Short mmCIF file of C-alpha atoms and ligand atoms in Angstrom, two decimals:
data_model
loop_
_atom_site.label_atom_id
_atom_site.label_comp_id
_atom_site.label_asym_id
_atom_site.label_seq_id
_atom_site.Cartn_x
_atom_site.Cartn_y
_atom_site.Cartn_z
CA MET A 567 0.00 0.00 0.00
CA LYS A 568 1.08 3.52 -0.84
CA TYR A 569 0.22 4.85 2.58
CA GLU A 570 1.93 2.23 4.74
CA VAL A 571 4.60 3.23 7.18
CA ASP A 572 8.20 2.51 6.06
CA LEU A 573 10.74 0.45 8.00
CA LEU A 574 11.83 3.43 10.08
CA GLY A 575 8.28 4.35 10.94
CA PHE A 576 7.69 7.17 8.48
CA TYR A 577 4.69 8.03 6.37
CA GLY A 578 6.49 10.01 3.69
CA LYS A 579 8.37 12.57 5.74
CA TYR A 580 6.12 12.31 8.81
CA GLY A 581 6.29 10.00 11.81
CA GLY A 582 9.41 8.34 13.14
CA SER A 583 10.37 7.91 16.75
CA PHE A 584 11.71 11.01 18.47
CA VAL A 585 11.95 9.86 22.05
CA PRO A 586 14.47 10.15 24.89
CA GLU A 587 17.32 7.65 24.68
CA LEU A 588 16.02 5.95 27.82
CA LEU A 589 12.83 4.96 26.03
CA HIS A 590 14.47 3.31 23.03
CA ALA A 591 14.52 -0.17 24.55
CA ASN A 592 10.79 -0.11 25.40
CA ILE A 593 9.83 1.12 21.96
CA LYS A 594 12.08 -1.43 20.28
CA GLU A 595 10.60 -4.28 22.31
CA LEU A 596 7.12 -3.23 21.24
CA GLU A 597 8.13 -2.74 17.62
CA ASN A 598 9.86 -6.13 17.46
CA ASN A 599 6.92 -8.03 18.91
CA TYR A 600 3.65 -6.43 18.07
CA LYS A 601 3.22 -7.36 14.40
CA LYS A 602 4.01 -11.00 15.03
CA ILE A 603 1.68 -11.18 18.03
CA ILE A 604 -1.31 -9.48 16.46
CA SER A 605 -1.15 -11.63 13.34
CA GLU A 606 -1.30 -14.87 15.36
CA VAL A 607 -4.50 -16.82 14.89
CA ALA A 608 -5.16 -17.05 18.62
CA PHE A 609 -4.77 -13.29 19.02
CA GLN A 610 -7.10 -12.54 16.14
CA LYS A 611 -9.67 -14.94 17.53
CA GLU A 612 -9.65 -13.39 20.97
CA TYR A 613 -9.66 -9.84 19.58
CA TYR A 614 -12.63 -10.40 17.29
CA SER A 615 -14.55 -12.37 19.87
CA LEU A 616 -14.21 -9.53 22.41
CA LEU A 617 -15.15 -6.98 19.77
CA GLN A 618 -18.30 -8.96 19.12
CA ASP A 619 -19.41 -10.01 22.60
CA TYR A 620 -17.99 -7.23 24.76
CA VAL A 621 -17.92 -4.16 22.52
CA GLY A 622 -21.01 -5.09 20.51
CA ARG A 623 -19.49 -5.15 17.03
CA PRO A 624 -20.06 -5.04 14.17
CA SER A 625 -21.40 -1.54 14.68
CA PRO A 626 -24.34 -0.92 12.35
CA LEU A 627 -24.10 1.10 9.16
CA PHE A 628 -27.32 3.10 9.31
CA TYR A 629 -28.96 4.71 6.29
CA ALA A 630 -29.99 8.13 7.64
CA LYS A 631 -33.10 8.70 5.56
CA ARG A 632 -34.23 12.09 6.79
CA LEU A 633 -30.70 13.46 6.83
CA SER A 634 -30.27 12.15 3.27
CA GLU A 635 -33.46 13.91 2.18
CA ARG A 636 -32.27 17.16 3.68
CA TYR A 637 -28.97 17.11 1.79
CA LYS A 638 -30.49 15.48 -1.32
CA THR A 639 -28.09 12.58 -1.38
CA ASN A 640 -27.43 9.26 0.43
CA ILE A 641 -25.90 9.46 3.89
CA TYR A 642 -24.93 6.53 6.09
CA LEU A 643 -23.79 6.67 9.69
CA LYS A 644 -21.18 4.21 10.94
CA ARG A 645 -22.45 3.77 14.47
CA GLU A 646 -19.34 3.73 16.65
CA ASP A 647 -21.50 5.54 19.21
CA LEU A 648 -23.16 2.21 19.97
CA ASN A 649 -19.92 0.58 21.17
CA HIS A 650 -19.45 -0.29 24.83
CA THR A 651 -18.21 2.88 26.60
CA GLY A 652 -19.75 5.01 23.87
CA ALA A 653 -17.05 5.58 21.27
CA HIS A 654 -14.52 4.00 18.94
CA LYS A 655 -11.67 4.22 21.50
CA ILE A 656 -12.43 0.78 22.93
CA ASN A 657 -11.43 -0.92 19.63
CA ASN A 658 -7.87 0.18 20.29
CA THR A 659 -7.70 -0.47 24.03
CA ILE A 660 -9.01 -4.03 23.54
CA GLY A 661 -6.26 -4.65 21.00
CA GLN A 662 -3.52 -3.16 23.15
CA ILE A 663 -4.56 -4.94 26.35
CA LEU A 664 -4.41 -8.32 24.57
CA LEU A 665 -0.99 -7.36 23.25
CA ALA A 666 0.20 -6.29 26.72
CA LYS A 667 -0.89 -9.62 28.21
CA ARG A 668 1.03 -11.56 25.60
CA MET A 669 4.11 -9.42 26.22
CA LYS A 670 3.78 -10.28 29.94
CA LYS A 671 3.11 -6.71 30.96
CA ASN A 672 0.76 -6.63 33.93
CA ARG A 673 0.87 -2.93 34.68
CA ILE A 674 -0.85 -0.51 32.32
CA ILE A 675 -0.34 3.23 32.08
CA ALA A 676 -2.10 5.79 29.90
CA GLU A 677 -2.57 9.51 29.67
CA THR A 678 -5.91 11.15 29.12
CA GLY A 679 -7.17 14.65 28.41
CA ALA A 680 -10.95 14.57 28.28
CA GLY A 681 -10.98 11.23 30.05
CA GLN A 682 -12.51 9.19 27.22
CA HIS A 683 -9.31 7.26 26.54
CA GLY A 684 -8.76 6.90 30.28
CA VAL A 685 -12.17 5.31 30.66
CA ALA A 686 -11.61 2.97 27.70
CA THR A 687 -8.26 1.94 29.20
CA ALA A 688 -9.61 1.48 32.75
CA THR A 689 -12.41 -0.63 31.25
CA VAL A 690 -10.14 -3.17 29.55
CA CYS A 691 -7.82 -3.29 32.58
CA ALA A 692 -10.78 -4.26 34.76
CA LEU A 693 -11.81 -6.82 32.15
CA MET A 694 -8.36 -8.41 32.20
CA GLY A 695 -7.52 -7.86 35.86
CA LEU A 696 -4.45 -5.71 35.19
CA SER A 697 -3.41 -2.74 37.29
CA CYS A 698 -4.12 0.61 35.70
CA ILE A 699 -2.62 4.05 36.25
CA ILE A 700 -4.03 7.02 34.38
CA TYR A 701 -2.11 10.30 34.20
CA MET A 702 -4.32 13.33 33.90
CA GLY A 703 -3.66 17.07 34.18
CA GLU A 704 -5.06 18.71 37.32
CA LYS A 705 -7.04 21.14 35.22
CA ASP A 706 -8.59 18.31 33.21
CA ILE A 707 -9.44 16.41 36.40
CA LYS A 708 -11.54 19.39 37.47
CA ARG A 709 -13.16 19.81 34.05
CA GLN A 710 -13.97 16.14 33.51
CA ALA A 711 -15.28 14.97 36.87
CA PRO A 712 -17.73 12.31 35.56
CA ASN A 713 -14.99 10.51 33.61
CA VAL A 714 -12.66 10.65 36.62
CA ALA A 715 -15.39 8.99 38.69
CA ARG A 716 -15.84 6.31 36.01
CA MET A 717 -12.13 5.51 35.93
CA LYS A 718 -12.05 5.20 39.72
CA MET A 719 -15.10 2.96 39.82
CA LEU A 720 -13.40 0.75 37.23
CA GLY A 721 -10.49 0.35 39.63
CA ALA A 722 -7.95 2.66 38.00
CA GLN A 723 -5.64 4.94 39.91
CA VAL A 724 -5.91 8.49 38.54
CA ARG A 725 -2.69 10.43 39.09
CA ALA A 726 -3.02 14.22 38.97
CA VAL A 727 -0.31 16.04 37.04
CA SER A 728 0.37 19.55 38.31
CA SER A 729 3.26 20.57 36.06
CA GLY A 730 3.10 22.95 33.10
CA SER A 731 -0.36 23.85 31.86
CA LYS A 732 -1.79 20.92 33.87
CA THR A 733 -3.41 19.42 30.77
CA LEU A 734 -2.89 16.61 28.25
CA LYS A 735 0.66 17.31 27.16
CA ASP A 736 1.85 17.41 30.77
CA ALA A 737 0.04 14.15 31.50
CA THR A 738 1.80 12.66 28.46
CA ASN A 739 5.19 13.71 29.81
CA GLU A 740 4.42 12.03 33.14
CA ALA A 741 3.31 8.82 31.44
CA ILE A 742 6.55 8.75 29.44
CA ARG A 743 8.54 9.31 32.63
CA ASP A 744 6.69 6.43 34.29
CA TRP A 745 7.42 4.12 31.35
CA ILE A 746 11.12 4.96 31.47
CA ASN A 747 11.17 4.06 35.17
CA ASN A 748 9.16 0.86 34.75
CA PRO A 749 10.35 -0.71 31.50
CA ILE A 750 9.94 -4.37 32.43
CA ASP A 751 6.38 -4.86 33.63
CA THR A 752 4.59 -1.87 32.06
CA HIS A 753 2.78 -1.23 28.78
CA TYR A 754 1.84 2.31 27.78
CA ILE A 755 -1.51 2.46 25.95
CA ILE A 756 -1.65 5.50 23.66
CA GLY A 757 -5.19 6.42 22.64
CA SER A 758 -4.88 7.82 19.14
CA VAL A 759 -2.77 7.44 15.99
CA VAL A 760 -0.07 9.61 17.54
CA GLY A 761 3.17 9.00 19.43
CA PRO A 762 6.41 7.37 18.32
CA HIS A 763 6.48 4.51 15.79
CA PRO A 764 4.95 1.89 16.01
CA TYR A 765 1.99 3.47 17.83
CA PRO A 766 0.42 5.31 14.88
CA GLU A 767 0.50 2.16 12.77
CA MET A 768 -0.63 -0.12 15.58
CA VAL A 769 -3.58 2.04 16.60
CA THR A 770 -4.57 2.43 12.94
CA LEU A 771 -4.64 -1.35 12.57
CA PHE A 772 -6.80 -1.80 15.67
CA GLN A 773 -9.22 0.85 14.43
CA SER A 774 -9.25 -0.48 10.86
CA VAL A 775 -12.04 -2.85 11.88
CA ILE A 776 -14.31 0.14 11.16
CA SER A 777 -13.61 0.20 7.41
CA GLU A 778 -13.33 -3.58 7.29
CA GLU A 779 -16.95 -3.79 8.43
CA MET A 780 -17.99 -0.92 6.18
CA LYS A 781 -16.87 -2.84 3.10
CA LYS A 782 -19.20 -5.74 3.86
CA GLN A 783 -22.04 -3.54 4.98
CA LEU A 784 -21.90 -1.37 1.86
CA MET A 785 -21.78 -4.46 -0.35
CA ASP A 786 -25.01 -5.62 1.29
CA LYS A 787 -26.68 -2.25 1.04
CA ILE A 788 -25.57 -0.76 -2.28
CA GLY A 789 -23.94 -3.66 -4.09
CA ARG A 790 -20.40 -2.31 -3.98
CA SER A 791 -17.89 -2.30 -1.18
CA TYR A 792 -16.93 1.37 -1.26
CA PRO A 793 -18.73 4.68 -0.81
CA ASP A 794 -18.07 7.85 -2.79
CA ARG A 795 -16.97 9.71 0.30
CA ILE A 796 -16.10 9.18 3.96
CA ILE A 797 -16.26 12.02 6.48
CA ALA A 798 -14.64 11.82 9.92
CA CYS A 799 -13.59 14.26 12.60
CA ILE A 800 -9.94 14.53 13.57
CA GLY A 801 -8.47 14.98 17.02
CA GLY A 802 -5.37 12.82 16.85
CA GLY A 803 -7.05 10.99 13.99
CA SER A 804 -7.80 7.44 15.15
CA ASN A 805 -11.46 7.18 14.22
CA ALA A 806 -10.67 8.74 10.84
CA ALA A 807 -7.71 6.41 10.27
CA GLY A 808 -9.91 3.40 11.04
CA ALA A 809 -12.70 4.58 8.76
CA TYR A 810 -10.29 5.34 5.89
CA TYR A 811 -7.86 2.46 6.20
CA HIS A 812 -9.22 -0.09 3.72
CA TYR A 813 -9.97 2.66 1.21
CA LEU A 814 -6.66 4.53 1.27
CA ASP A 815 -5.60 3.07 -2.07
CA ASN A 816 -9.01 3.43 -3.67
CA ASN A 817 -9.03 6.85 -5.29
CA LYS A 818 -12.72 6.58 -6.07
CA VAL A 819 -13.34 7.24 -2.37
CA GLU A 820 -13.00 10.87 -1.34
CA LEU A 821 -11.71 11.17 2.22
CA VAL A 822 -12.78 14.23 4.19
CA SER A 823 -11.24 15.12 7.55
CA VAL A 824 -12.91 17.67 9.77
CA GLU A 825 -10.92 19.64 12.31
CA ALA A 826 -12.15 21.72 15.23
CA GLY A 827 -12.50 25.35 14.21
CA GLY A 828 -13.29 26.44 17.77
CA LEU A 829 -14.36 30.09 17.84
CA GLY A 830 -13.09 30.52 14.25
CA ILE A 831 -9.81 29.33 12.80
CA HIS A 832 -8.22 32.75 12.93
CA SER A 833 -9.53 33.62 16.39
CA GLY A 834 -6.53 32.13 18.18
CA LYS A 835 -8.98 29.71 19.78
CA SER A 836 -9.18 26.56 17.70
CA ALA A 837 -7.68 23.14 17.25
CA ALA A 838 -7.38 23.23 13.45
CA SER A 839 -4.00 21.56 13.74
CA SER A 840 -3.29 20.85 10.09
CA ILE A 841 -4.86 23.98 8.63
CA LEU A 842 -2.87 26.20 10.99
CA GLY A 843 -0.02 23.78 11.58
CA SER A 844 3.54 23.40 10.42
CA ASP A 845 6.11 20.61 10.72
CA GLY A 846 7.34 19.86 14.19
CA VAL A 847 7.80 17.12 16.77
CA ILE A 848 5.09 16.35 19.27
CA HIS A 849 4.54 13.25 21.40
CA GLY A 850 7.52 11.52 19.77
CA SER A 851 6.74 11.95 16.09
CA LEU A 852 7.28 14.50 13.33
CA THR A 853 3.94 15.81 12.17
CA LEU A 854 1.82 18.90 11.66
CA LEU A 855 1.18 20.86 14.81
CA MET A 856 0.16 24.29 15.99
CA GLN A 857 3.23 26.18 17.16
CA ASP A 858 4.41 29.75 17.44
CA GLN A 859 7.45 31.20 15.68
CA ASP A 860 9.75 29.87 18.40
CA GLY A 861 8.41 26.35 18.05
CA GLN A 862 6.40 26.55 21.28
CA ILE A 863 3.29 24.40 21.04
CA GLU A 864 0.18 26.55 21.05
CA GLU A 865 -2.63 25.78 23.45
CA PRO A 866 -5.49 24.29 21.43
CA TYR A 867 -9.14 25.06 22.03
CA SER A 868 -12.36 23.34 21.05
CA ILE A 869 -15.75 22.95 22.68
CA SER A 870 -15.17 19.27 22.12
CA ALA A 871 -12.58 17.90 24.52
CA GLY A 872 -11.67 14.98 22.24
CA LEU A 873 -10.60 17.31 19.41
CA ASP A 874 -8.68 19.64 21.69
CA TYR A 875 -5.21 18.45 20.61
CA PRO A 876 -2.51 20.65 19.02
CA GLY A 877 -1.26 18.03 16.52
CA ILE A 878 -2.51 15.26 14.25
CA GLY A 879 -1.19 11.76 13.68
CA PRO A 880 1.66 11.48 11.13
CA LEU A 881 -0.44 9.33 8.78
CA HIS A 882 -2.87 12.23 8.47
CA ALA A 883 -0.10 14.78 7.97
CA HIS A 884 1.06 12.62 5.05
CA LEU A 885 -2.45 12.12 3.63
CA ILE A 886 -3.12 15.84 3.80
CA ARG A 887 0.18 16.97 2.32
CA THR A 888 -0.08 14.47 -0.55
CA GLY A 889 -3.63 15.59 -1.26
CA ARG A 890 -5.21 12.22 -0.47
CA THR A 891 -7.50 13.73 2.15
CA LYS A 892 -9.34 16.97 2.05
CA VAL A 893 -9.51 19.00 5.26
CA LEU A 894 -12.49 21.03 6.37
CA TYR A 895 -13.20 22.57 9.71
CA ALA A 896 -16.29 23.17 11.80
CA THR A 897 -16.61 25.81 14.51
CA ASP A 898 -18.12 25.18 17.94
CA LEU A 899 -21.35 26.75 16.79
CA GLU A 900 -21.53 24.73 13.58
CA ALA A 901 -20.93 21.51 15.51
CA LEU A 902 -23.59 22.32 18.10
CA THR A 903 -26.09 23.07 15.34
CA ALA A 904 -25.25 19.81 13.57
CA GLY A 905 -25.66 17.90 16.83
CA PHE A 906 -29.18 19.23 17.29
CA LEU A 907 -30.03 18.53 13.68
CA LEU A 908 -29.07 14.86 13.97
CA ALA A 909 -31.04 14.53 17.21
CA GLU A 910 -34.12 16.06 15.59
CA LEU A 911 -33.93 14.26 12.25
CA GLU A 912 -32.68 10.82 13.26
CA GLY A 913 -33.15 10.47 17.02
CA ILE A 914 -29.42 10.14 17.60
CA ILE A 915 -27.48 12.44 19.92
CA PRO A 916 -23.88 12.52 18.66
CA ALA A 917 -20.73 13.26 20.64
CA LEU A 918 -19.60 16.83 20.02
CA GLU A 919 -16.54 15.41 18.26
CA SER A 920 -18.74 13.50 15.81
CA ALA A 921 -20.96 16.56 15.43
CA HIS A 922 -17.98 18.27 13.76
CA ALA A 923 -18.01 15.59 11.07
CA LEU A 924 -21.76 16.11 10.63
CA ALA A 925 -21.29 19.88 10.37
CA ALA A 926 -19.20 19.30 7.26
CA LEU A 927 -22.35 18.11 5.45
CA GLU A 928 -23.22 21.81 5.11
CA LYS A 929 -19.97 22.46 3.25
CA ILE A 930 -20.09 19.79 0.56
CA ASN A 931 -21.91 19.83 -2.76
CA PHE A 932 -23.52 16.42 -3.00
CA ARG A 933 -24.81 14.69 -6.05
CA LYS A 934 -28.07 12.84 -5.66
CA GLN A 935 -26.80 9.39 -6.49
CA GLU A 936 -23.70 9.59 -4.29
CA HIS A 937 -23.17 7.54 -1.16
CA THR A 938 -21.44 9.23 1.78
CA VAL A 939 -20.50 7.60 5.08
CA VAL A 940 -20.11 9.74 8.18
CA ASN A 941 -18.15 8.03 10.93
CA LEU A 942 -20.21 8.67 14.05
CA SER A 943 -17.31 8.27 16.46
CA GLY A 944 -19.22 8.54 19.73
CA ARG A 945 -22.42 9.30 21.59
CA GLY A 946 -23.39 12.61 23.12
CA ASP A 947 -24.36 11.71 26.70
CA LYS A 948 -21.14 13.24 27.98
CA ASP A 949 -21.88 16.49 26.14
CA MET A 950 -25.39 17.21 27.36
CA GLN A 951 -24.28 20.17 29.44
CA ALA A 952 -22.70 21.91 26.44
CA TYR A 953 -25.72 21.16 24.27
CA MET A 954 -28.12 22.54 26.89
CA GLU A 955 -26.10 25.69 27.49
CA TYR A 956 -26.23 26.34 23.76
CA LYS A 957 -29.96 25.75 23.64
CA ASN A 958 -30.60 28.08 26.56
CA ARG A 959 -28.41 30.77 25.03
CA LYS A 960 -30.39 30.51 21.82
CA LYS A 961 -33.66 30.73 23.70
CA ASP A 962 -32.46 33.92 25.39
CA GLY A 963 -31.85 35.34 21.93
CA LYS A 964 -28.08 35.47 22.32
CA LYS A 965 -25.61 33.98 19.93
C1 PLP B 309 -11.39 10.88 21.43
C2 PLP B 309 -12.51 11.07 20.50
C3 PLP B 309 -12.31 11.60 19.21
C4 PLP B 309 -11.00 12.13 18.72
O1 PLP B 309 -9.98 11.20 18.66
P1 PLP B 309 -9.46 10.61 17.27
O2 PLP B 309 -8.22 9.89 17.64
O3 PLP B 309 -9.22 11.76 16.35
O4 PLP B 309 -10.51 9.71 16.75
C5 PLP B 309 -13.40 11.68 18.34
N1 PLP B 309 -14.63 11.28 18.74
C6 PLP B 309 -14.86 10.78 19.98
C7 PLP B 309 -16.26 10.37 20.33
C8 PLP B 309 -13.82 10.66 20.89
O5 PLP B 309 -14.06 10.17 22.11
#
């Protein structure tokens, strides 16, 4: 495939493994083992059986009739929102926990920003009886209380990080420090297609079950295995990578990535990491990220906590720069509006992240006979407060 990672872990010029010397051995151990382990028959069997019986896969591909009528085309929703724990993140944590067990790692660490990846990690650790430590910025702990409670109920230890801006990137630094100090018994579960090689590739493979199912489901529904277009939101890019994966080499499929435009992409308050980004190293890989002239990473902003990340995975940087994917953005307001529209037209309340992908429907000229899949990455229960605040503001006549 044209878009596979090379032997050194690069997608074109992006990716690689830019980590402290002390981490090289851990990364190498993972790199040397993971491909062999995940292609074993016994691994595949256990992975797919958990995806089916625990996660609830395959997730349906739903023909959204009223939404289709509104945009005068054919729109399907890939229902990752129906997965156990409410989003696509569990596909990856199931894969990585099975890998950790086979590598005899019985202590799991992860970092989390909004808490969604922390919950998905705590969930699989409980399932497998492994000890779980989640690093989380102090500021995020305050902002994301319900997810902190979930992680604790699932038996995870949540460690508050009080350095730096007390958010995701500081939590990441702490997790890396922990891994350096505990190389033998610990596996570090990264939650998106970011981080040093082989994480971007590994997480992409675990999420690729999304497009694998789509192929079969489209064949059943429209008599061919590919759509004309796939739309997905991008934080780090894992749900998008999974939804695109089996179509990367099929140029008949247009791939649309939607970034968080926040209060407007030139407002200084957004997370439009590729649109505003330039080449730099974040989280151990070379990619596109938002930085100032001195190379300081800029603080991202989005109403949606899952998209609030200053970079994108290196696969996406490559896809964007080679023109394979097209990037759009949606502002907070556009996402909120799209969230309400889906609720009203289809009876589905999307996660605010997924609502960004839906907002892009307003920005595309559809043809009637086309088939478009929107990857509905998660459900909106966690976002009810933001939705209600918006509704009340509207009622009061304010913008
Ligand atoms: C975390 C999250 C995202 C963003 O992460 P990606 O790695 O870009 O997929 C999107 N949607 C939901 C529901 C999430 O929880």
